[in-house]
Amino acid sequence: MRPNFAGLDRKIIPVLLGFLVLQVCGFAQDLPTGKPESVGLSAERLERIGTSVQRDIDDKRIAGAVTLVIRHGHIAWFKSQGMMDREAAKPMRPTRCSASAP
């Protein structure tokens, strides 16, 4: 039997996603970075993530994104693309994620 989310207030979903992002960011702050190959990943294949995200930005499906891939306790891919705020022309911050306000 599948759970019924029809009655779930749609405003709670962004809150839950935000909480999840903050938890991942807090965890990722203490992780060392490494080359993708050092953790068994292909840099070329990881670049596909950036290409796909950029396509969505160009098609105006999203304003921007920060992507993070962690493997074996090392950050293998971390990239920010696009804008935090299109109207204000505020670029996505390329720094490591933080739970504190700017």
mmCIF file of C-alpha atoms in Angstrom:
data_model
loop_
_atom_site.group_PDB
_atom_site.id
_atom_site.type_symbol
_atom_site.label_atom_id
_atom_site.label_comp_id
_atom_site.label_asym_id
_atom_site.label_seq_id
_atom_site.Cartn_x
_atom_site.Cartn_y
_atom_site.Cartn_z
ATOM 1 C CA MET A 1 0.000 0.000 0.000
ATOM 2 C CA ARG A 2 1.361 3.406 -1.004
ATOM 3 C CA PRO A 3 1.253 6.303 1.454
ATOM 4 C CA ASN A 4 -1.306 9.019 0.722
ATOM 5 C CA PHE A 5 0.309 12.469 0.565
ATOM 6 C CA ALA A 6 -2.747 14.199 -0.926
ATOM 7 C CA GLY A 7 -3.621 15.812 2.393
ATOM 8 C CA LEU A 8 -0.038 16.937 3.100
ATOM 9 C CA ASP A 9 0.269 20.703 3.130
ATOM 10 C CA ARG A 10 2.445 21.602 0.133
ATOM 11 C CA LYS A 11 4.192 24.310 2.127
ATOM 12 C CA ILE A 12 5.881 21.703 4.300
ATOM 13 C CA ILE A 13 7.755 20.125 1.386
ATOM 14 C CA PRO A 14 10.169 23.072 0.816
ATOM 15 C CA VAL A 15 10.767 23.225 4.566
ATOM 16 C CA LEU A 16 11.657 19.546 4.667
ATOM 17 C CA LEU A 17 13.916 19.884 1.627
ATOM 18 C CA GLY A 18 15.618 22.900 3.186
ATOM 19 C CA PHE A 19 16.192 20.944 6.382
ATOM 20 C CA LEU A 20 17.691 18.071 4.385
ATOM 21 C CA VAL A 21 20.035 20.439 2.524
ATOM 22 C CA LEU A 22 21.212 22.000 5.789
ATOM 23 C CA GLN A 23 21.898 18.566 7.248
ATOM 24 C CA VAL A 24 23.917 17.496 4.202
ATOM 25 C CA CYS A 25 25.808 20.791 4.194
ATOM 26 C CA GLY A 26 26.672 20.449 7.863
ATOM 27 C CA PHE A 27 27.944 16.944 7.243
ATOM 28 C CA ALA A 28 29.894 17.967 4.129
ATOM 29 C CA GLN A 29 31.674 20.867 5.869
ATOM 30 C CA ASP A 30 34.069 18.491 7.597
ATOM 31 C CA LEU A 31 34.830 16.287 4.618
ATOM 32 C CA PRO A 32 38.070 16.507 2.664
ATOM 33 C CA THR A 33 38.000 17.046 -1.075
ATOM 34 C CA GLY A 34 39.619 14.646 -3.493
ATOM 35 C CA LYS A 35 39.986 14.023 -7.167
ATOM 36 C CA PRO A 36 37.128 11.928 -8.538
ATOM 37 C CA GLU A 37 39.531 9.249 -9.696
ATOM 38 C CA SER A 38 40.934 8.880 -6.161
ATOM 39 C CA VAL A 39 37.516 7.659 -4.965
ATOM 40 C CA GLY A 40 36.725 5.551 -8.012
ATOM 41 C CA LEU A 41 34.680 8.063 -10.028
ATOM 42 C CA SER A 42 35.183 9.432 -13.517
ATOM 43 C CA ALA A 43 35.684 13.204 -13.778
ATOM 44 C CA GLU A 44 34.309 13.027 -17.313
ATOM 45 C CA ARG A 45 31.113 11.345 -16.166
ATOM 46 C CA LEU A 46 30.710 13.735 -13.244
ATOM 47 C CA GLU A 47 30.928 16.618 -15.711
ATOM 48 C CA ARG A 48 27.665 15.289 -17.156
ATOM 49 C CA ILE A 49 25.992 16.525 -13.979
ATOM 50 C CA GLY A 50 27.193 20.048 -14.716
ATOM 51 C CA THR A 51 26.092 19.787 -18.331
ATOM 52 C CA SER A 52 22.621 18.589 -17.341
ATOM 53 C CA VAL A 53 22.202 21.318 -14.719
ATOM 54 C CA GLN A 54 23.398 23.961 -17.174
ATOM 55 C CA ARG A 55 20.850 22.749 -19.725
ATOM 56 C CA ASP A 56 18.073 23.221 -17.139
ATOM 57 C CA ILE A 57 19.396 26.704 -16.320
ATOM 58 C CA ASP A 58 19.547 27.649 -20.010
ATOM 59 C CA ASP A 59 15.997 26.357 -20.512
ATOM 60 C CA LYS A 60 14.916 28.498 -17.509
ATOM 61 C CA ARG A 61 13.587 25.452 -15.628
ATOM 62 C CA ILE A 62 15.768 26.423 -12.668
ATOM 63 C CA ALA A 63 17.650 29.596 -11.740
ATOM 64 C CA GLY A 64 20.674 27.779 -10.397
ATOM 65 C CA ALA A 65 21.921 24.829 -8.426
ATOM 66 C CA VAL A 66 24.686 23.573 -6.218
ATOM 67 C CA THR A 67 25.604 19.951 -6.824
ATOM 68 C CA LEU A 68 27.610 17.809 -4.439
ATOM 69 C CA VAL A 69 28.835 14.229 -4.798
ATOM 70 C CA ILE A 70 30.443 12.511 -1.815
ATOM 71 C CA ARG A 71 32.044 9.096 -2.041
ATOM 72 C CA HIS A 72 34.061 7.211 0.542
ATOM 73 C CA GLY A 73 34.035 10.252 2.811
ATOM 74 C CA HIS A 74 35.551 12.616 0.228
ATOM 75 C CA ILE A 75 33.938 15.369 -1.775
ATOM 76 C CA ALA A 76 34.502 14.272 -5.362
ATOM 77 C CA TRP A 77 32.310 16.889 -7.064
ATOM 78 C CA PHE A 78 31.146 20.272 -5.864
ATOM 79 C CA LYS A 79 29.908 22.874 -8.302
ATOM 80 C CA SER A 80 27.632 25.883 -8.160
ATOM 81 C CA GLN A 81 25.987 27.128 -11.341
ATOM 82 C CA GLY A 82 23.512 29.796 -12.335
ATOM 83 C CA MET A 83 21.875 32.396 -10.156
ATOM 84 C CA MET A 84 20.561 32.487 -6.600
ATOM 85 C CA ASP A 85 18.208 35.252 -7.695
ATOM 86 C CA ARG A 86 17.609 35.927 -11.392
ATOM 87 C CA GLU A 87 15.803 39.235 -10.842
ATOM 88 C CA ALA A 88 18.605 40.653 -8.699
ATOM 89 C CA ALA A 89 21.274 39.017 -10.912
ATOM 90 C CA LYS A 90 22.778 37.451 -7.800
ATOM 91 C CA PRO A 91 25.047 34.555 -8.798
ATOM 92 C CA MET A 92 25.055 31.229 -7.016
ATOM 93 C CA ARG A 93 27.762 31.283 -4.367
ATOM 94 C CA PRO A 94 30.702 29.020 -5.212
ATOM 95 C CA THR A 95 31.755 28.584 -1.576
ATOM 96 C CA ARG A 96 31.202 25.405 0.371
ATOM 97 C CA CYS A 97 27.735 25.111 1.811
ATOM 98 C CA SER A 98 26.954 26.709 5.099
ATOM 99 C CA ALA A 99 23.979 26.648 7.414
ATOM 100 C CA SER A 100 24.517 30.274 8.396
ATOM 101 C CA ALA A 101 22.827 33.198 6.675
ATOM 102 C CA PRO A 102 24.973 35.390 4.371
#
